[in-house]
Amino acid sequence: MQRLAMDLRMLSRDLSVYLEHQVRVGFFGSGVGLSLIVGFSIAYACYYLSSIAKKPQLVTGGETFSRFLQDHCPVVTETYYPTVWCWESRGQTLLRPFITSKPPVQYRNELIKTADGGQISLDWFDNCNSKFYMDSVTRPTILLLPGLTGTSKESYILHMIHLSEELGYRCVVFNNRGVAGENLLTPRTYCCSNTEDLETVIHHVHSLYPSAPFLAAGVSMGGMLLLNYLGKIGPKTPLKAAATFSVGWNTFACSESLEKPLNWLLFNYYLTTCLQSSVNKHRHMFVKQIDMDHVMKAKSIREFDKRFTSVMFGYRTIDDYYTDASPNRRLKSVGIPVLCLNSVDDVFSPSHAIPIETARQNPNVALVLTSYGGHIGFLEGIWPRQSTYMDRVFKQFVQAMVEHGHELSSM
């Protein structure tokens, strides 16, 4: 055994020396290996530049809004270069929460009461050290709406606040009922079709700072809620403008896409468990009206919505709820400038469901459609930790509306 072990060590050493010599001399030394690497790199670069890196499609309902965006928000007309080693939709979607930084933000929490006896948690970033808007009375205010199970701690929300801080703005994050650690005082949570809580928050914030420019930005479900509110209320809102990111336009199409086997495995089942965990914390509040054991057995978002959300908000069927929840139906009634960023490869929001023709009929709406970016991904650069394309769109748009929004009415 000792002799066998020695022979194996000698054979391993000789083989290592041989391979090392062949790789160094035969592969690189002859120039063949280097040529292959250079050739592959050039081919990949050509493919990336011709097929991956593209300018977004800008869809507007009129020349006025289009010219305004080209002048004051040029990022929407520039080529978007997705991260070269991660441009596929699912990769962008999965990687973004882990790779992007989480800027530190100190919040001031406020709990406000609702008409039904419930409470809503608002997280304020007052930006008291603003160099550009030292008077808090007129400091621009940005209302931020996170996604389905998101809170003020999400990295994309923190990035928006960090960018708003640079501009001198104040931010307030609308946390949906029961998700931010506050007690649920009534047997009611939230959904993207019921806008009552959002109306309460908008009225409350505007009453505190009626002289400050007031804008809103919603991400994923937060964007769906925001668009449904704007579609219902039309121009009679204190909001000056709004932006949405990775909105699901048609809830039926979103659900169908997320129930495809790979998407269910990567996204649907996980989000379902997050929803179940969120409501299970307040289980005692729902047991009289909802079969919580049945809810906890749901294996998809659709099953959860059928067993919990649609029942909670009094819909006769899940189809009735999904019809009412889809913002594409209300886009034609939006009465203030709204920019909507979507990626056409977003598995949460299939491209065929994006209401391009409806957007073309409303002069207040602009769709910015990238070829890649996934769902709330929009990663760019070699190591996309500090900023995304979505961040740049947000910053330029809110700044454009605060500083130049008056031009839209005069055009």
XYZ file of C-alpha atoms in Angstrom:
411
model
C 0.000 0.000 0.000
C 2.879 2.334 0.853
C 4.536 1.684 -2.530
C 1.214 2.249 -4.356
C 0.681 5.570 -2.611
C 4.255 6.663 -3.550
C 3.725 5.653 -7.196
C 0.448 7.564 -7.333
C 2.103 10.693 -5.905
C 4.922 10.455 -8.472
C 2.433 9.898 -11.309
C 0.348 12.858 -10.150
C 3.450 15.095 -9.987
C 4.654 14.061 -13.445
C 1.182 14.581 -14.936
C 0.919 18.037 -13.357
C 4.303 19.060 -14.769
C 3.324 17.750 -18.212
C -0.045 19.544 -18.260
C 1.473 22.749 -16.984
C 4.075 22.612 -19.759
C 1.472 21.840 -22.437
C -0.883 24.630 -21.325
C 1.917 27.193 -21.133
C 3.810 26.190 -24.276
C 1.337 24.334 -26.457
C -1.744 26.416 -25.725
C -0.657 29.959 -24.987
C 2.906 29.730 -26.180
C 1.781 28.807 -29.671
C -0.718 31.644 -29.658
C -3.643 29.286 -30.301
C -5.170 29.724 -26.835
C -4.734 33.454 -26.837
C -6.295 33.672 -30.286
C -9.276 31.617 -29.161
C -9.828 33.836 -26.120
C -9.486 37.037 -28.133
C -11.739 35.667 -30.856
C -14.414 34.603 -28.402
C -14.237 37.972 -26.624
C -14.649 39.866 -29.901
C -17.558 37.646 -30.968
C -19.289 38.082 -27.620
C -18.722 41.851 -27.689
C -20.213 42.045 -31.179
C -23.222 39.997 -30.115
C -23.697 42.075 -26.961
C -23.478 45.412 -28.776
C -25.736 44.324 -31.643
C -28.362 42.298 -29.779
C -28.287 43.140 -26.065
C -27.348 46.799 -25.639
C -30.218 48.812 -27.103
C -32.013 52.105 -26.715
C -35.339 51.751 -24.932
C -38.593 52.186 -26.788
C -40.258 55.444 -25.768
C -44.032 55.398 -26.183
C -45.953 58.597 -25.472
C -49.411 59.926 -26.125
C -48.131 63.119 -27.668
C -45.108 65.088 -28.827
C -45.205 67.450 -25.842
C -44.365 64.838 -23.214
C -41.905 63.149 -25.554
C -39.944 66.370 -26.154
C -40.008 67.152 -22.441
C -38.442 63.781 -21.594
C -35.818 64.077 -24.330
C -34.815 67.517 -23.018
C -34.918 66.910 -19.266
C -34.793 63.119 -18.803
C -32.379 62.037 -21.558
C -31.659 58.670 -19.935
C -34.882 57.342 -21.481
C -33.417 57.814 -24.970
C -29.892 56.557 -24.226
C -28.646 53.041 -24.893
C -29.127 50.768 -21.892
C -26.113 48.501 -21.363
C -27.175 45.575 -19.141
C -24.469 43.944 -17.042
C -22.425 42.008 -19.602
C -22.282 38.817 -17.582
C -25.887 38.963 -16.369
C -28.419 40.349 -18.811
C -30.999 37.540 -18.891
C -34.332 38.357 -17.218
C -34.307 35.800 -14.414
C -30.641 36.417 -13.644
C -31.212 40.164 -13.326
C -34.294 39.622 -11.169
C -32.655 37.141 -8.804
C -29.320 38.918 -8.516
C -30.481 42.473 -7.851
C -31.507 42.040 -4.176
C -28.161 40.431 -3.357
C -25.697 42.493 -5.359
C -26.998 46.057 -4.999
C -25.926 48.034 -1.955
C -28.246 49.130 0.856
C -27.464 52.773 1.647
C -28.025 53.585 5.342
C -31.204 55.582 5.951
C -32.495 56.923 9.252
C -36.290 56.898 9.249
C -38.827 58.691 11.400
C -41.844 56.428 11.795
C -45.395 57.699 11.918
C -48.571 55.660 12.455
C -51.724 57.196 11.037
C -55.288 56.078 11.644
C -57.695 54.971 8.945
C -61.474 55.402 8.693
C -62.104 51.731 9.567
C -60.041 51.918 12.764
C -56.849 50.499 11.311
C -53.406 52.044 11.112
C -50.795 52.636 8.413
C -47.049 52.822 9.014
C -45.214 55.645 7.245
C -41.422 55.889 7.275
C -40.203 59.446 6.743
C -36.841 60.652 5.526
C -37.130 64.355 6.279
C -33.774 65.409 4.795
C -33.446 68.231 7.306
C -29.920 68.946 6.040
C -31.101 69.661 2.507
C -28.812 72.255 0.917
C -31.179 73.087 -1.932
C -34.515 73.239 -0.073
C -33.739 74.438 3.426
C -37.357 75.441 4.106
C -39.262 72.262 4.958
C -42.522 73.909 3.913
C -41.545 73.932 0.239
C -39.148 70.957 0.185
C -40.289 68.541 -2.569
C -41.863 65.364 -1.223
C -41.614 61.955 -2.892
C -44.064 59.248 -1.805
C -42.578 55.766 -2.343
C -44.640 52.579 -2.693
C -42.748 49.239 -2.368
C -43.669 45.957 -4.044
C -45.911 43.044 -3.060
C -44.251 42.083 0.234
C -41.783 44.980 0.346
C -41.172 47.625 3.004
C -39.027 50.696 3.487
C -36.025 48.388 3.922
C -35.919 47.211 0.289
C -32.692 48.101 -1.513
C -34.528 49.784 -4.404
C -36.395 52.018 -1.915
C -33.160 52.891 -0.106
C -31.554 53.813 -3.435
C -34.457 56.107 -4.317
C -34.151 57.822 -0.960
C -30.399 58.213 -1.375
C -30.901 59.811 -4.799
C -33.671 62.042 -3.446
C -31.352 63.127 -0.654
C -28.797 64.236 -3.254
C -31.488 66.346 -4.906
C -32.536 67.848 -1.582
C -35.959 66.165 -1.482
C -37.946 64.643 1.361
C -39.281 61.060 1.111
C -42.019 59.112 2.807
C -42.493 55.356 2.366
C -46.012 53.932 2.432
C -45.820 50.513 4.107
C -48.884 48.388 3.424
C -50.865 47.285 6.446
C -49.315 44.590 8.578
C -45.981 44.195 6.733
C -43.657 46.612 8.550
C -43.920 45.188 12.060
C -46.854 47.297 13.235
C -49.922 45.706 14.832
C -52.919 44.993 12.648
C -55.855 46.651 14.399
C -58.591 45.480 12.027
C -59.072 42.277 9.989
C -57.863 43.901 6.780
C -54.591 43.878 4.849
C -54.062 45.294 1.353
C -54.393 44.654 -2.361
C -53.545 46.573 -5.532
C -57.161 47.235 -6.515
C -58.290 48.901 -3.291
C -56.862 52.427 -3.179
C -58.486 53.667 0.042
C -55.317 53.449 2.147
C -53.269 55.174 -0.540
C -55.856 57.956 -0.771
C -55.628 58.359 3.014
C -51.833 58.598 2.874
C -51.791 61.063 -0.016
C -54.341 63.305 1.737
C -52.350 63.126 4.993
C -48.980 63.945 3.425
C -50.405 66.771 1.334
C -52.129 68.285 4.370
C -48.767 68.445 6.163
C -46.912 70.114 3.271
C -49.510 71.688 0.943
C -46.959 74.109 -0.573
C -44.361 71.467 -1.424
C -44.168 69.811 -4.861
C -45.616 66.331 -4.332
C -44.671 63.311 -6.481
C -44.998 59.537 -6.133
C -43.091 56.473 -7.332
C -44.353 52.894 -7.142
C -42.472 49.658 -7.720
C -44.113 46.433 -8.948
C -47.368 46.059 -6.960
C -46.797 49.530 -5.520
C -46.850 50.851 -9.075
C -50.037 48.919 -9.851
C -51.715 50.448 -6.796
C -50.508 53.920 -7.779
C -51.790 53.592 -11.358
C -55.146 52.267 -10.192
C -55.459 55.272 -7.882
C -54.516 57.715 -10.656
C -56.907 56.027 -13.082
C -59.770 56.325 -10.620
C -59.152 59.915 -9.540
C -57.963 61.407 -12.840
C -56.487 64.918 -12.571
C -58.077 65.596 -9.150
C -54.994 64.574 -7.180
C -52.467 66.661 -5.263
C -49.711 64.679 -6.949
C -47.776 66.667 -9.540
C -46.393 63.592 -11.336
C -45.678 59.902 -10.804
C -43.336 57.142 -11.921
C -43.804 53.380 -11.900
C -41.292 50.574 -12.297
C -41.850 46.930 -13.345
C -45.627 47.166 -13.106
C -47.753 44.108 -13.819
C -50.234 45.543 -16.330
C -52.594 42.612 -16.677
C -52.958 40.466 -13.577
C -54.192 37.446 -15.543
C -51.136 37.537 -17.822
C -48.812 38.038 -14.847
C -50.274 35.050 -13.046
C -50.116 32.846 -16.130
C -46.452 33.721 -16.718
C -45.476 33.125 -13.104
C -47.145 29.706 -13.127
C -44.850 28.370 -15.827
C -42.722 25.649 -14.182
C -39.379 27.466 -14.027
C -40.928 30.791 -12.995
C -43.030 29.034 -10.353
C -39.907 27.380 -8.966
C -37.792 30.555 -8.946
C -40.355 33.192 -7.962
C -43.976 32.191 -7.488
C -43.655 29.675 -4.686
C -41.256 31.886 -2.717
C -43.514 34.942 -2.946
C -46.479 32.802 -1.931
C -44.682 31.714 1.235
C -43.821 35.373 1.951
C -47.489 36.318 1.653
C -48.510 33.423 3.884
C -45.928 34.384 6.486
C -47.133 37.979 6.431
C -50.782 37.139 7.111
C -50.028 34.269 9.479
C -48.471 36.767 11.912
C -51.956 38.240 12.306
C -53.821 34.961 11.980
C -56.085 35.657 14.964
C -57.530 38.682 13.156
C -58.813 36.664 10.181
C -60.082 33.339 11.538
C -63.724 34.484 11.703
C -63.972 35.345 8.017
C -61.270 33.285 6.284
C -60.217 29.630 6.377
C -56.585 30.264 7.316
C -55.625 26.586 7.179
C -56.724 26.549 3.537
C -54.777 29.775 2.888
C -51.595 28.292 4.332
C -51.819 25.386 1.878
C -51.734 27.655 -1.174
C -48.917 26.818 -3.606
C -49.132 29.873 -5.849
C -49.985 33.565 -5.707
C -53.208 32.869 -7.607
C -54.281 30.284 -5.020
C -53.408 32.703 -2.215
C -55.404 35.488 -3.858
C -58.358 33.157 -4.419
C -58.400 31.947 -0.823
C -57.400 35.159 0.968
C -57.173 38.447 -0.955
C -60.360 38.176 -3.028
C -62.308 37.053 0.060
C -60.812 39.797 2.225
C -61.956 42.534 -0.160
C -65.350 41.089 -0.989
C -64.857 39.925 -4.571
C -67.223 37.241 -5.794
C -64.485 35.390 -7.695
C -60.746 35.552 -8.249
C -61.448 36.655 -11.832
C -63.427 39.642 -10.552
C -60.497 40.640 -8.356
C -57.875 40.211 -11.088
C -59.963 42.240 -13.521
C -60.279 45.092 -11.020
C -56.594 44.886 -10.065
C -55.218 45.272 -13.613
C -54.041 48.875 -14.181
C -54.147 48.592 -17.975
C -57.902 49.185 -17.755
C -57.472 52.586 -16.111
C -54.417 53.963 -17.910
C -56.562 56.000 -20.301
C -57.958 57.996 -17.349
C -54.631 59.050 -15.799
C -54.642 62.846 -15.588
C -51.094 63.790 -14.526
C -47.675 63.096 -16.131
C -46.684 59.479 -15.484
C -43.543 57.668 -16.621
C -43.684 53.856 -16.601
C -40.479 51.822 -16.926
C -40.831 48.162 -17.909
C -38.544 45.542 -19.393
C -40.090 43.484 -22.173
C -38.322 40.375 -20.832
C -39.920 40.700 -17.368
C -41.477 37.326 -16.484
C -43.692 39.084 -13.925
C -45.181 41.327 -16.612
C -45.247 39.736 -20.099
C -44.579 42.121 -22.968
C -47.806 41.227 -24.800
C -49.795 42.643 -21.869
C -48.116 46.080 -21.894
C -50.821 48.573 -23.019
C -48.854 50.328 -25.756
C -51.887 51.421 -27.781
C -53.653 52.781 -24.700
C -50.541 54.763 -23.764
C -50.470 56.311 -27.230
C -53.971 57.682 -26.610
C -53.135 59.492 -23.359
C -50.878 62.589 -23.573
C -50.019 62.236 -19.863
C -48.431 58.781 -20.178
C -44.955 57.723 -21.245
C -43.852 54.086 -21.443
C -40.109 53.380 -21.386
C -39.552 49.809 -22.543
C -36.112 48.213 -22.356
C -35.239 44.958 -24.130
C -33.628 43.552 -20.982
C -33.706 44.280 -17.269
C -35.961 41.645 -15.729
C -38.235 42.518 -12.818
C -36.870 45.441 -10.778
C -33.440 44.465 -12.099
C -32.075 46.926 -14.664
C -28.500 46.121 -13.608
C -25.759 47.842 -15.593
C -21.967 48.077 -15.437
C -19.409 45.380 -14.708
C -20.231 45.236 -11.008
C -23.697 46.821 -10.562
C -23.639 47.525 -6.861
C -24.168 51.266 -6.501
C -26.652 52.203 -9.225
C -29.040 50.729 -11.783
C -30.694 52.042 -14.929
C -33.932 52.218 -12.936
C -32.233 54.481 -10.381
C -31.072 56.850 -13.104
C -34.536 57.021 -14.659
C -36.067 57.765 -11.259
C -33.592 60.527 -10.428
C -33.767 62.290 -13.764
C -37.558 62.114 -13.976
C -38.374 63.428 -10.509
C -35.794 66.200 -10.911
C -37.234 67.087 -14.312
C -40.769 67.311 -12.936
C -39.782 69.348 -9.874
C -37.590 71.809 -11.759
C -39.197 71.913 -15.198
C -42.670 70.444 -14.806
C -44.254 73.841 -15.464
C -43.025 73.587 -19.056
C -45.492 70.791 -19.798
C -48.477 73.063 -19.260
C -46.952 75.802 -21.405
C -45.960 73.584 -24.351
